[in-house]
C-alpha atoms as an extended CHARMM CRD file, in Angstrom:
* protein
*
        92  EXT
         1         1  UNK       CA             -0.0280000000       -0.0200000000        0.0790000000  PROA      1               0.0000000000
         2         2  UNK       CA              1.1870000000        3.4720000000       -0.8160000000  PROA      2               0.0000000000
         3         3  UNK       CA             -0.2230000000        6.7620000000        0.0640000000  PROA      3               0.0000000000
         4         4  UNK       CA             -0.2590000000        9.9080000000       -1.8240000000  PROA      4               0.0000000000
         5         5  UNK       CA             -1.9280000000       12.8270000000       -0.2840000000  PROA      5               0.0000000000
         6         6  UNK       CA             -5.5990000000       11.7960000000       -0.1120000000  PROA      6               0.0000000000
         7         7  UNK       CA             -5.1870000000        8.6870000000       -1.9650000000  PROA      7               0.0000000000
         8         8  UNK       CA             -4.4700000000        5.1610000000       -1.0000000000  PROA      8               0.0000000000
         9         9  UNK       CA             -2.7040000000        2.9440000000       -3.7510000000  PROA      9               0.0000000000
        10        10  UNK       CA             -2.7230000000       -0.6410000000       -3.4050000000  PROA      10              0.0000000000
        11        11  UNK       CA             -0.0910000000       -2.4000000000       -5.3510000000  PROA      11              0.0000000000
        12        12  UNK       CA              0.1110000000       -5.8110000000       -7.0130000000  PROA      12              0.0000000000
        13        13  UNK       CA              3.6790000000       -7.0470000000       -6.1250000000  PROA      13              0.0000000000
        14        14  UNK       CA              3.4470000000       -9.9550000000       -8.6120000000  PROA      14              0.0000000000
        15        15  UNK       CA              2.3200000000       -7.8900000000      -11.5290000000  PROA      15              0.0000000000
        16        16  UNK       CA              4.3790000000       -4.7740000000      -10.2700000000  PROA      16              0.0000000000
        17        17  UNK       CA              1.7360000000       -2.3510000000      -10.8520000000  PROA      17              0.0000000000
        18        18  UNK       CA             -1.1500000000       -0.7110000000       -8.9030000000  PROA      18              0.0000000000
        19        19  UNK       CA             -4.1820000000       -2.8160000000       -8.3860000000  PROA      19              0.0000000000
        20        20  UNK       CA             -6.4520000000       -0.0110000000       -7.4280000000  PROA      20              0.0000000000
        21        21  UNK       CA             -6.3440000000        3.6150000000       -5.9910000000  PROA      21              0.0000000000
        22        22  UNK       CA             -8.8980000000        4.9190000000       -3.5610000000  PROA      22              0.0000000000
        23        23  UNK       CA             -9.6780000000        8.5330000000       -2.9970000000  PROA      23              0.0000000000
        24        24  UNK       CA             -9.9440000000        7.8020000000        0.7330000000  PROA      24              0.0000000000
        25        25  UNK       CA            -10.1770000000       11.0460000000        2.5020000000  PROA      25              0.0000000000
        26        26  UNK       CA            -10.9550000000       14.8510000000        1.8360000000  PROA      26              0.0000000000
        27        27  UNK       CA             -7.6630000000       15.8550000000        3.6370000000  PROA      27              0.0000000000
        28        28  UNK       CA             -4.2590000000       14.3250000000        3.4660000000  PROA      28              0.0000000000
        29        29  UNK       CA             -3.9690000000       10.8480000000        5.2740000000  PROA      29              0.0000000000
        30        30  UNK       CA             -2.1220000000       10.5710000000        8.7150000000  PROA      30              0.0000000000
        31        31  UNK       CA             -1.9110000000        6.8310000000        9.1620000000  PROA      31              0.0000000000
        32        32  UNK       CA             -2.6410000000        3.3580000000        7.6040000000  PROA      32              0.0000000000
        33        33  UNK       CA             -2.7530000000        0.0880000000        9.7110000000  PROA      33              0.0000000000
        34        34  UNK       CA             -3.6670000000       -3.5020000000        8.9670000000  PROA      34              0.0000000000
        35        35  UNK       CA             -5.6560000000       -5.7180000000       11.1420000000  PROA      35              0.0000000000
        36        36  UNK       CA             -3.8860000000       -8.9760000000       12.3010000000  PROA      36              0.0000000000
        37        37  UNK       CA             -5.2210000000      -11.1540000000        9.2560000000  PROA      37              0.0000000000
        38        38  UNK       CA             -4.2720000000       -8.4740000000        6.9430000000  PROA      38              0.0000000000
        39        39  UNK       CA             -7.6370000000       -8.5960000000        5.1550000000  PROA      39              0.0000000000
        40        40  UNK       CA             -8.6140000000       -5.0790000000        6.2980000000  PROA      40              0.0000000000
        41        41  UNK       CA             -6.7800000000       -1.7660000000        6.7140000000  PROA      41              0.0000000000
        42        42  UNK       CA             -7.8050000000        1.4190000000        8.4500000000  PROA      42              0.0000000000
        43        43  UNK       CA             -6.9910000000        4.9220000000        7.1250000000  PROA      43              0.0000000000
        44        44  UNK       CA             -7.0150000000        8.1310000000        9.0350000000  PROA      44              0.0000000000
        45        45  UNK       CA             -6.7330000000       11.6340000000        8.1330000000  PROA      45              0.0000000000
        46        46  UNK       CA             -6.8150000000       15.3660000000        8.8560000000  PROA      46              0.0000000000
        47        47  UNK       CA            -10.4560000000       15.2840000000        7.8600000000  PROA      47              0.0000000000
        48        48  UNK       CA            -11.3300000000       13.5090000000       11.3150000000  PROA      48              0.0000000000
        49        49  UNK       CA            -12.7190000000       10.4050000000        9.6170000000  PROA      49              0.0000000000
        50        50  UNK       CA            -11.4310000000        6.9750000000       10.2630000000  PROA      50              0.0000000000
        51        51  UNK       CA            -12.1960000000        4.5230000000        7.4940000000  PROA      51              0.0000000000
        52        52  UNK       CA            -11.9610000000        0.6820000000        7.4610000000  PROA      52              0.0000000000
        53        53  UNK       CA            -11.3310000000       -0.8870000000        4.0020000000  PROA      53              0.0000000000
        54        54  UNK       CA            -11.5150000000       -4.3330000000        2.5650000000  PROA      54              0.0000000000
        55        55  UNK       CA             -7.8750000000       -5.0640000000        1.3420000000  PROA      55              0.0000000000
        56        56  UNK       CA             -8.8990000000       -7.3490000000       -1.4910000000  PROA      56              0.0000000000
        57        57  UNK       CA            -11.5430000000       -5.0920000000       -3.4050000000  PROA      57              0.0000000000
        58        58  UNK       CA            -11.0630000000       -1.5150000000       -1.8090000000  PROA      58              0.0000000000
        59        59  UNK       CA            -14.3210000000       -1.1130000000       -0.4300000000  PROA      59              0.0000000000
        60        60  UNK       CA            -15.1140000000        0.8400000000        2.5010000000  PROA      60              0.0000000000
        61        61  UNK       CA            -16.5340000000       -1.3510000000        5.0220000000  PROA      61              0.0000000000
        62        62  UNK       CA            -17.0870000000        1.5490000000        7.8120000000  PROA      62              0.0000000000
        63        63  UNK       CA            -16.6520000000        5.1570000000        8.4080000000  PROA      63              0.0000000000
        64        64  UNK       CA            -16.1440000000        6.6890000000       11.8570000000  PROA      64              0.0000000000
        65        65  UNK       CA            -15.5960000000       10.1320000000       13.1950000000  PROA      65              0.0000000000
        66        66  UNK       CA            -14.3930000000       11.6030000000       16.4570000000  PROA      66              0.0000000000
        67        67  UNK       CA            -16.4690000000       14.2580000000       18.1950000000  PROA      67              0.0000000000
        68        68  UNK       CA            -16.0720000000       17.7090000000       16.6390000000  PROA      68              0.0000000000
        69        69  UNK       CA            -13.8950000000       15.8260000000       13.7600000000  PROA      69              0.0000000000
        70        70  UNK       CA            -10.3130000000       16.5260000000       15.1030000000  PROA      70              0.0000000000
        71        71  UNK       CA             -7.5900000000       15.5090000000       12.8840000000  PROA      71              0.0000000000
        72        72  UNK       CA             -6.7850000000       11.9050000000       13.5890000000  PROA      72              0.0000000000
        73        73  UNK       CA             -2.9820000000       11.0600000000       14.2620000000  PROA      73              0.0000000000
        74        74  UNK       CA             -2.6850000000        7.2470000000       15.0140000000  PROA      74              0.0000000000
        75        75  UNK       CA             -4.7330000000        4.2580000000       15.1130000000  PROA      75              0.0000000000
        76        76  UNK       CA             -4.3960000000        0.6870000000       15.6500000000  PROA      76              0.0000000000
        77        77  UNK       CA             -6.6000000000       -2.3160000000       15.4540000000  PROA      77              0.0000000000
        78        78  UNK       CA             -6.9640000000       -4.1050000000       18.8630000000  PROA      78              0.0000000000
        79        79  UNK       CA             -6.3560000000       -8.0250000000       18.9100000000  PROA      79              0.0000000000
        80        80  UNK       CA            -10.0150000000       -8.7690000000       19.0080000000  PROA      80              0.0000000000
        81        81  UNK       CA            -10.3520000000       -6.8960000000       15.3590000000  PROA      81              0.0000000000
        82        82  UNK       CA            -13.5270000000       -5.3660000000       16.5670000000  PROA      82              0.0000000000
        83        83  UNK       CA            -12.1620000000       -2.5470000000       18.7600000000  PROA      83              0.0000000000
        84        84  UNK       CA             -9.7430000000        0.3160000000       17.5790000000  PROA      84              0.0000000000
        85        85  UNK       CA             -7.5700000000        2.4280000000       19.4970000000  PROA      85              0.0000000000
        86        86  UNK       CA             -7.5100000000        6.2330000000       18.1400000000  PROA      86              0.0000000000
        87        87  UNK       CA             -5.6410000000        9.3800000000       18.9640000000  PROA      87              0.0000000000
        88        88  UNK       CA             -5.9820000000       12.9730000000       17.4290000000  PROA      88              0.0000000000
        89        89  UNK       CA             -2.9620000000       15.0060000000       16.4050000000  PROA      89              0.0000000000
        90        90  UNK       CA             -3.5560000000       17.2710000000       19.3500000000  PROA      90              0.0000000000
        91        91  UNK       CA             -4.1390000000       14.3550000000       21.9020000000  PROA      91              0.0000000000
        92        92  UNK       CA             -7.6500000000       15.7890000000       22.5570000000  PROA      92              0.0000000000
């Protein structure tokens, strides 16, 4: 996976070319994290949204936001893969 500004680029390493591109957020991305099974990934952004994606087809499975939409800094899937840990850029 590569990130360019507001886009996520998923590369096919066997074919050595992009599989698909996602215009993921309205502001630049701040992080990308995979779940333990590498079937989903989470993107966060300055736009205050957290999005969970299916790695194989690029579909957005869920969109979340924090109260008052602060810029999201870091995120992680917890081991149960149903819970996420998120912090804002300003630690709000």
